Coordinates of C-alpha atoms in Angstrom, one line a residue:
Chain A
M1 CA 132.8 80.1 62.4
A2 CA 131.6 83.5 63.4
E3 CA 128.3 82.0 64.5
S4 CA 130.0 79.5 66.8
R5 CA 132.2 82.1 68.3
K6 CA 129.2 84.2 69.0
S7 CA 127.3 81.4 70.7
K8 CA 130.4 80.4 72.7
K9 CA 130.6 84.0 73.9
A10 CA 127.0 83.9 74.9
F11 CA 127.4 80.7 76.7
E12 CA 130.5 82.0 78.5
T13 CA 128.6 85.1 79.6
F14 CA 125.8 82.9 81.1
I15 CA 128.2 80.6 82.9
N16 CA 130.1 83.6 84.3
G17 CA 127.0 85.1 85.6
V18 CA 125.5 82.0 87.3
W19 CA 128.7 80.5 88.5
K20 CA 132.2 81.9 87.9
D21 CA 131.5 85.5 88.6
H22 CA 128.5 84.8 90.8
P23 CA 127.3 88.2 92.0
V24 CA 126.8 87.2 95.6
F25 CA 129.4 84.4 96.1
S26 CA 132.4 85.7 94.2
M27 CA 131.8 89.4 93.9
L28 CA 130.0 89.8 97.3
L29 CA 127.4 92.2 95.8
G30 CA 123.8 92.5 96.9
I31 CA 124.7 91.0 100.3
C32 CA 122.4 93.3 102.3
S33 CA 119.3 92.3 100.6
A34 CA 120.4 88.6 100.5
L35 CA 120.7 88.7 104.2
A36 CA 117.5 90.6 104.9
L37 CA 115.1 88.9 102.6
S38 CA 116.2 85.3 102.8
N39 CA 114.1 84.2 105.7
K40 CA 111.0 83.2 103.8
V41 CA 111.0 81.6 100.4
E42 CA 108.0 83.6 99.2
N43 CA 109.9 86.9 99.9
A44 CA 113.0 85.6 98.3
I45 CA 111.2 84.7 95.1
A46 CA 109.5 88.1 94.9
M47 CA 112.7 89.9 95.5
G48 CA 114.6 87.7 93.0
A49 CA 112.0 88.4 90.4
G50 CA 112.0 92.1 91.1
V51 CA 115.8 92.3 90.8
T52 CA 115.9 90.2 87.7
F53 CA 113.3 92.5 86.0
V54 CA 115.2 95.6 86.9
L55 CA 118.5 94.1 85.7
L56 CA 116.9 93.0 82.4
A57 CA 115.3 96.4 81.8
T58 CA 118.5 98.3 82.7
A59 CA 120.5 95.9 80.5
I60 CA 118.3 96.6 77.5
L61 CA 118.2 100.4 78.0
I62 CA 121.9 100.9 78.9
S63 CA 123.3 98.6 76.3
G64 CA 121.0 100.1 73.6
L65 CA 122.1 103.6 74.5
R66 CA 125.7 102.8 75.2
K67 CA 127.1 104.7 72.2
I68 CA 125.3 107.9 73.0
I69 CA 125.5 108.0 76.8
P70 CA 127.9 110.8 77.7
N71 CA 130.8 109.2 79.5
R72 CA 131.0 111.8 82.3
I73 CA 127.5 111.4 83.5
R74 CA 127.0 107.6 82.9
M75 CA 126.7 106.9 86.6
I76 CA 123.8 109.3 86.9
V77 CA 122.2 107.9 83.9
F78 CA 122.4 104.3 85.4
M79 CA 121.0 105.6 88.6
I80 CA 117.9 107.3 87.1
T81 CA 117.3 104.3 84.8
I82 CA 117.4 101.9 87.7
A83 CA 115.4 104.1 90.0
S84 CA 112.6 104.4 87.3
F85 CA 112.4 100.7 86.8
V86 CA 112.3 100.1 90.6
I87 CA 109.4 102.5 91.0
I88 CA 107.6 100.6 88.2
V89 CA 108.2 97.2 90.0
D90 CA 107.0 98.7 93.3
R91 CA 103.7 100.1 91.8
F92 CA 103.2 96.8 89.9
L93 CA 103.6 94.7 93.1
K94 CA 101.3 97.1 95.0
A95 CA 98.6 96.9 92.4
Y96 CA 98.7 93.1 91.5
F97 CA 100.3 91.4 94.5
P98 CA 99.4 93.5 97.5
D99 CA 100.2 90.7 100.0
I100 CA 103.7 90.3 98.8
A101 CA 104.2 94.0 98.5
A102 CA 103.2 94.4 102.1
S103 CA 105.6 91.7 103.3
I104 CA 108.7 92.9 101.5
G105 CA 107.7 96.5 101.6
A106 CA 110.7 98.7 102.1
Y107 CA 113.1 96.4 100.4
V108 CA 111.6 96.9 96.9
G109 CA 112.7 100.5 97.1
L110 CA 116.1 99.4 98.1
I111 CA 116.6 97.5 94.8
I112 CA 117.8 100.9 93.7
T113 CA 120.8 100.5 95.9
N114 CA 121.4 96.8 95.1
C115 CA 125.0 97.0 93.8
I116 CA 124.5 94.0 91.5
I117 CA 122.6 96.2 89.1
M118 CA 124.9 99.2 89.3
G119 CA 127.9 96.9 89.1
R120 CA 126.7 95.0 86.0
A121 CA 125.7 98.3 84.3
E122 CA 129.1 99.7 84.8
A123 CA 131.1 96.5 84.1
F124 CA 129.1 95.0 81.3
Y125 CA 126.0 96.7 79.8
V126 CA 127.8 99.9 78.9
Q127 CA 130.5 98.0 77.0
N128 CA 128.6 95.1 75.3
N129 CA 125.8 94.7 72.8
T130 CA 122.1 94.2 73.8
G131 CA 122.0 90.5 73.1
L132 CA 124.9 89.7 75.4
S133 CA 123.7 92.1 78.0
I134 CA 120.3 90.4 78.1
I135 CA 122.0 87.1 78.7
D136 CA 124.2 88.6 81.4
A137 CA 121.2 90.2 83.1
L138 CA 119.3 86.9 83.1
A139 CA 122.3 85.0 84.4
N140 CA 122.9 87.4 87.2
G141 CA 119.3 87.7 88.1
F142 CA 119.0 83.9 88.1
A143 CA 122.2 83.6 90.3
Y144 CA 120.9 86.1 92.8
T145 CA 117.5 84.4 92.9
Y146 CA 118.7 80.9 93.4
T147 CA 121.0 82.0 96.1
L148 CA 118.3 83.8 97.9
V149 CA 115.8 81.0 97.5
S150 CA 118.2 78.3 98.6
I151 CA 119.3 80.2 101.7
A152 CA 115.6 81.1 102.4
A153 CA 114.5 77.4 102.1
I154 CA 117.0 76.4 104.8
R155 CA 116.2 79.4 107.0
E156 CA 112.4 79.0 106.7
I157 CA 112.5 75.3 107.5
L158 CA 114.8 75.7 110.5
G159 CA 113.4 79.0 111.8
F160 CA 109.7 78.7 111.1
G161 CA 109.2 75.0 110.4
T162 CA 107.5 75.9 107.1
L163 CA 108.3 75.9 103.4
L164 CA 106.5 78.5 101.3
G165 CA 104.2 78.8 104.3
M166 CA 103.3 75.1 104.4
N167 CA 104.1 73.1 107.5
V168 CA 106.9 70.7 106.7
I169 CA 107.9 69.4 110.2
P170 CA 106.5 65.8 110.4
P171 CA 104.1 65.1 113.2
W172 CA 106.4 62.5 114.8
W173 CA 109.1 65.0 115.2
P174 CA 110.0 64.7 118.9
F175 CA 111.4 68.2 119.6
E176 CA 109.9 71.6 119.7
K177 CA 108.7 72.5 116.2
A178 CA 111.0 75.0 114.5
P179 CA 112.6 76.5 117.5
W180 CA 115.7 77.8 115.9
V181 CA 114.9 81.5 116.3
V182 CA 118.5 82.6 115.3
M183 CA 117.8 81.3 111.8
T184 CA 115.0 83.9 111.3
M185 CA 117.3 86.7 112.3
A186 CA 120.2 88.3 110.5
P187 CA 123.0 86.3 112.3
G188 CA 121.4 83.1 110.9
A189 CA 121.7 84.5 107.4
F190 CA 125.3 85.4 108.0
F191 CA 126.2 81.9 109.1
L192 CA 124.5 80.3 106.1
L193 CA 125.7 82.8 103.5
S194 CA 129.3 82.4 104.6
L195 CA 128.9 78.6 104.5
F196 CA 127.5 78.9 101.0
I197 CA 130.4 81.2 99.9
W198 CA 132.9 78.8 101.5
I199 CA 131.5 75.8 99.7
S200 CA 131.2 77.5 96.3
R201 CA 134.8 78.9 96.6
S202 CA 136.1 75.5 97.5
I203 CA 134.4 74.0 94.5
S204 CA 135.7 76.7 92.2
K205 CA 139.2 76.1 93.5
M206 CA 139.0 72.4 92.9
E207 CA 137.8 73.1 89.4
S208 CA 140.7 75.4 88.6
E209 CA 143.3 73.1 90.0
Chain B
M1 CA 130.8 123.8 75.2
K2 CA 129.4 121.5 72.7
D3 CA 129.8 118.5 75.0
I4 CA 128.0 120.3 77.8
I5 CA 125.0 121.0 75.6
K6 CA 125.0 117.4 74.4
M7 CA 125.1 116.2 77.9
L8 CA 122.2 118.5 79.0
L9 CA 120.2 117.5 76.1
F10 CA 120.7 113.8 76.8
V11 CA 119.7 114.2 80.4
I12 CA 116.6 116.2 79.5
I13 CA 115.4 113.7 76.9
M14 CA 116.1 110.7 79.0
G15 CA 114.5 112.3 82.1
T16 CA 111.4 113.2 80.0
I17 CA 111.0 109.7 78.6
L18 CA 111.5 107.9 82.0
S19 CA 109.2 110.4 83.8
T20 CA 106.5 109.8 81.2
A21 CA 106.9 106.0 81.7
I22 CA 106.5 106.4 85.4
V23 CA 103.5 108.8 85.1
G24 CA 101.9 106.2 82.7
V25 CA 102.5 103.3 85.1
D26 CA 101.3 105.4 88.0
S27 CA 98.0 106.4 86.4
W28 CA 97.5 102.8 85.3
T29 CA 98.1 101.3 88.7
S30 CA 96.7 104.0 91.0
P31 CA 93.0 103.0 90.8
L32 CA 94.0 99.4 91.5
I33 CA 96.2 100.4 94.5
A34 CA 93.4 102.6 95.9
K35 CA 91.0 99.8 95.6
N36 CA 93.4 97.4 97.3
N37 CA 93.9 99.9 100.1
E38 CA 90.1 100.3 100.6
I39 CA 89.7 96.5 100.8
K40 CA 92.6 96.3 103.2
I41 CA 91.0 98.8 105.6
K42 CA 87.6 97.1 105.3
T43 CA 89.1 93.7 105.9
S44 CA 91.0 95.1 108.9
V45 CA 87.8 96.6 110.3
L46 CA 85.9 93.3 110.0
K47 CA 88.8 91.4 111.5
A48 CA 89.1 93.8 114.4
L49 CA 85.4 93.6 115.1
G50 CA 85.4 89.8 114.9
L51 CA 83.0 89.5 112.0
E52 CA 83.0 86.5 109.7
Y53 CA 83.9 87.2 106.0
T54 CA 85.4 85.5 103.0
K55 CA 87.5 87.1 100.3
D56 CA 84.4 87.6 98.1
T57 CA 82.0 88.9 100.8
I58 CA 84.2 91.6 102.3
E59 CA 82.2 94.5 100.6
L60 CA 78.9 92.9 101.3
V61 CA 79.5 92.1 105.0
F62 CA 81.0 95.6 105.5
S63 CA 78.1 97.5 104.0
N64 CA 75.5 95.3 105.8
K65 CA 76.9 95.1 109.3
I66 CA 79.2 98.1 109.9
T67 CA 77.9 101.6 110.8
T68 CA 80.4 104.3 110.2
K69 CA 80.3 107.6 112.1
D70 CA 82.4 110.7 111.7
A71 CA 84.0 112.4 114.6
V72 CA 86.6 115.0 115.4
I73 CA 89.6 114.5 117.6
N74 CA 92.1 117.3 118.1
D75 CA 90.8 119.0 115.0
N76 CA 91.3 115.8 112.9
Q77 CA 88.5 114.1 111.1
V78 CA 88.3 110.5 112.2
K79 CA 86.0 107.6 111.4
L80 CA 84.4 105.3 114.0
Y81 CA 83.2 101.9 112.9
Y82 CA 80.4 100.2 114.9
S83 CA 79.6 96.5 114.8
P84 CA 76.0 95.2 115.3
D85 CA 76.8 94.5 119.0
N86 CA 78.0 98.1 119.3
T87 CA 81.7 97.4 119.7
V88 CA 83.6 100.3 118.3
A89 CA 86.7 100.3 116.2
F90 CA 89.0 103.1 114.9
Q91 CA 92.1 103.4 112.8
Y92 CA 95.3 104.0 114.6
Q93 CA 98.7 105.0 113.3
G94 CA 102.1 105.6 114.8
A95 CA 105.8 105.1 114.3
G96 CA 107.2 101.6 114.3
L97 CA 110.8 100.7 114.1
W98 CA 111.2 101.5 110.4
G99 CA 108.0 103.1 109.3
D100 CA 104.5 103.8 110.4
I101 CA 102.3 100.9 111.7
I102 CA 98.7 101.4 110.7
G103 CA 95.8 99.2 111.7
I104 CA 92.4 99.0 113.4
L105 CA 91.8 98.8 117.1
A106 CA 88.4 97.6 118.4
V107 CA 87.7 98.3 122.1
N108 CA 85.1 98.0 124.8
A109 CA 85.3 101.6 126.0
Q110 CA 83.3 101.1 129.1
E111 CA 85.8 98.5 130.4
D112 CA 88.9 100.1 128.7
S113 CA 89.6 96.7 127.2
I114 CA 90.7 95.6 123.7
S115 CA 88.2 93.6 121.8
R116 CA 90.7 92.8 119.0
V117 CA 93.4 94.5 117.1
S118 CA 94.6 94.2 113.5
I119 CA 97.4 95.6 111.4
F120 CA 97.1 96.4 107.8
Q121 CA 100.2 98.4 107.0
Q122 CA 103.7 98.2 108.5
E123 CA 107.3 98.4 107.3
E124 CA 109.0 96.3 110.0
T125 CA 111.8 93.9 109.1
P126 CA 110.3 91.1 107.0
G127 CA 110.2 87.9 108.9
L128 CA 111.3 89.6 112.2
G129 CA 109.4 92.7 113.3
S130 CA 106.8 92.0 110.6
R131 CA 105.6 89.1 112.7
I132 CA 103.7 91.6 115.0
G133 CA 101.1 91.4 112.3
D134 CA 100.6 87.7 112.7
D135 CA 97.3 86.5 114.3
A136 CA 99.3 84.3 116.6
Y137 CA 100.8 87.4 118.1
L138 CA 97.8 89.8 117.9
N139 CA 95.4 87.3 119.6
Q140 CA 97.1 87.8 122.9
Y141 CA 95.8 91.4 123.0
I142 CA 92.2 90.3 123.1
G143 CA 90.7 91.3 126.5
K144 CA 93.8 93.2 127.7
V145 CA 92.9 96.3 129.8
F146 CA 94.4 99.8 129.5
D147 CA 95.0 100.2 133.2
P148 CA 96.0 103.0 132.5
E149 CA 98.2 101.4 129.9
I150 CA 99.1 98.0 128.5
S151 CA 102.7 97.1 128.9
S152 CA 105.2 94.2 128.5
K153 CA 106.3 94.9 132.1
A154 CA 102.9 95.2 133.7
S155 CA 102.6 93.5 137.1
S156 CA 99.0 92.5 136.5
E157 CA 98.2 89.8 133.9
K158 CA 95.2 91.9 132.8
S159 CA 97.4 94.5 131.2
K160 CA 100.5 92.4 130.4
V161 CA 101.4 91.6 126.8
D162 CA 104.4 89.7 125.5
V163 CA 107.0 91.0 123.0
I164 CA 108.4 88.8 120.2
T165 CA 111.9 87.4 120.6
G166 CA 114.1 89.0 118.0
A167 CA 111.5 91.8 117.5
T168 CA 111.5 93.6 120.8
L169 CA 111.7 97.1 119.4
S170 CA 108.9 96.5 116.9
S171 CA 106.7 95.0 119.6
E172 CA 107.4 97.8 122.1
A173 CA 106.8 100.4 119.4
F174 CA 103.4 98.7 118.7
I175 CA 102.4 98.6 122.4
K176 CA 103.3 102.3 122.7
I177 CA 101.2 103.2 119.6
L178 CA 98.2 101.4 121.0
N179 CA 98.5 103.2 124.4
E180 CA 98.9 106.6 122.8
E181 CA 96.1 106.2 120.3
Y182 CA 93.7 104.8 122.9
S183 CA 94.3 107.7 125.2
K184 CA 93.4 110.1 122.4
Y185 CA 90.1 108.3 121.6
K186 CA 89.2 107.3 125.2
N187 CA 87.1 110.3 126.2
L188 CA 85.3 110.5 122.9
L189 CA 84.4 106.8 123.0
K190 CA 83.3 106.9 126.6
G191 CA 81.0 109.9 125.8
V192 CA 79.4 108.2 122.9
K193 CA 77.2 105.2 123.6

């Protein structure tokens, strides 16, 4: 009985992360980086992986220490934890993936200010055990990544005419190849992201009715 | 009082552990990052001087074909890179829209013209300003003449370069950097044959 309740809770945590409490669609967290880094799929994957790693590491550390973190300084503790892991991701990318590090450059440092991580630490990791926190981190990281990648796929095809850097516009295409410059810029991301939020909210509404 | 001591202790211990982790990762990745940077500069020099290379032959081509000379400009030590046909290249650096743009500029100093230019470090907006680093954009600089400057508004085609739609500020910043840096190196390069 206890077993099944446990696995039900784990399942719920996962579904909440990837759909019901989707960090970008329903909580509108991490929007800045979702807008800025979703114009090329390659950048979106790297950013998604970076955020997921930092989420996971923060989840493990914060939930593990949740009973001894002094309540009054918990925010500062979250901050230094997140900052440390971000520095580690940054160094790792620079050492092993210099090309990706060069193309997403400044945004890696900005993972520190990605509200998804701070938000989940405050709302979940500091109150739940490590197992559930890991599931929550993976769910939220996955949700953030699939959002970024799906927006990036549309923007990259429409804006650059490529997907993961490969040309995808067929040779018989009669118009100018990938001329939709607005898709490569921030306004294009705004249009798409709001469209995504609209669709996902409508589906959620239908589900609950 | 007891709470405060507990808090302090927690912060100190946590800070120490995390700092140690960062120092560890840093000393582990530093040599790799330094090596990557060195390769980046060498690749950029070869690219700017128009020499053929593959990923595996960068070091070899560089050591066989490039002559490096030290020089001093405004009390700063700089390096000049010479190709076999005596085209000269140097490293430039200046403020872009968000951070420094660093790269290699190869010039024909007698004609004040650009042989080729490459960028190896920039922090412009990914997908927007960062496109100033694409070959498709940089190729238009080949053969442009500093007369006395290159510009997006120049009346003569010889000195006119385009800016990228949606990345005007990054493009203009880049043009400004090239003008400033060339004017610094100009006299030195003209004096040295």
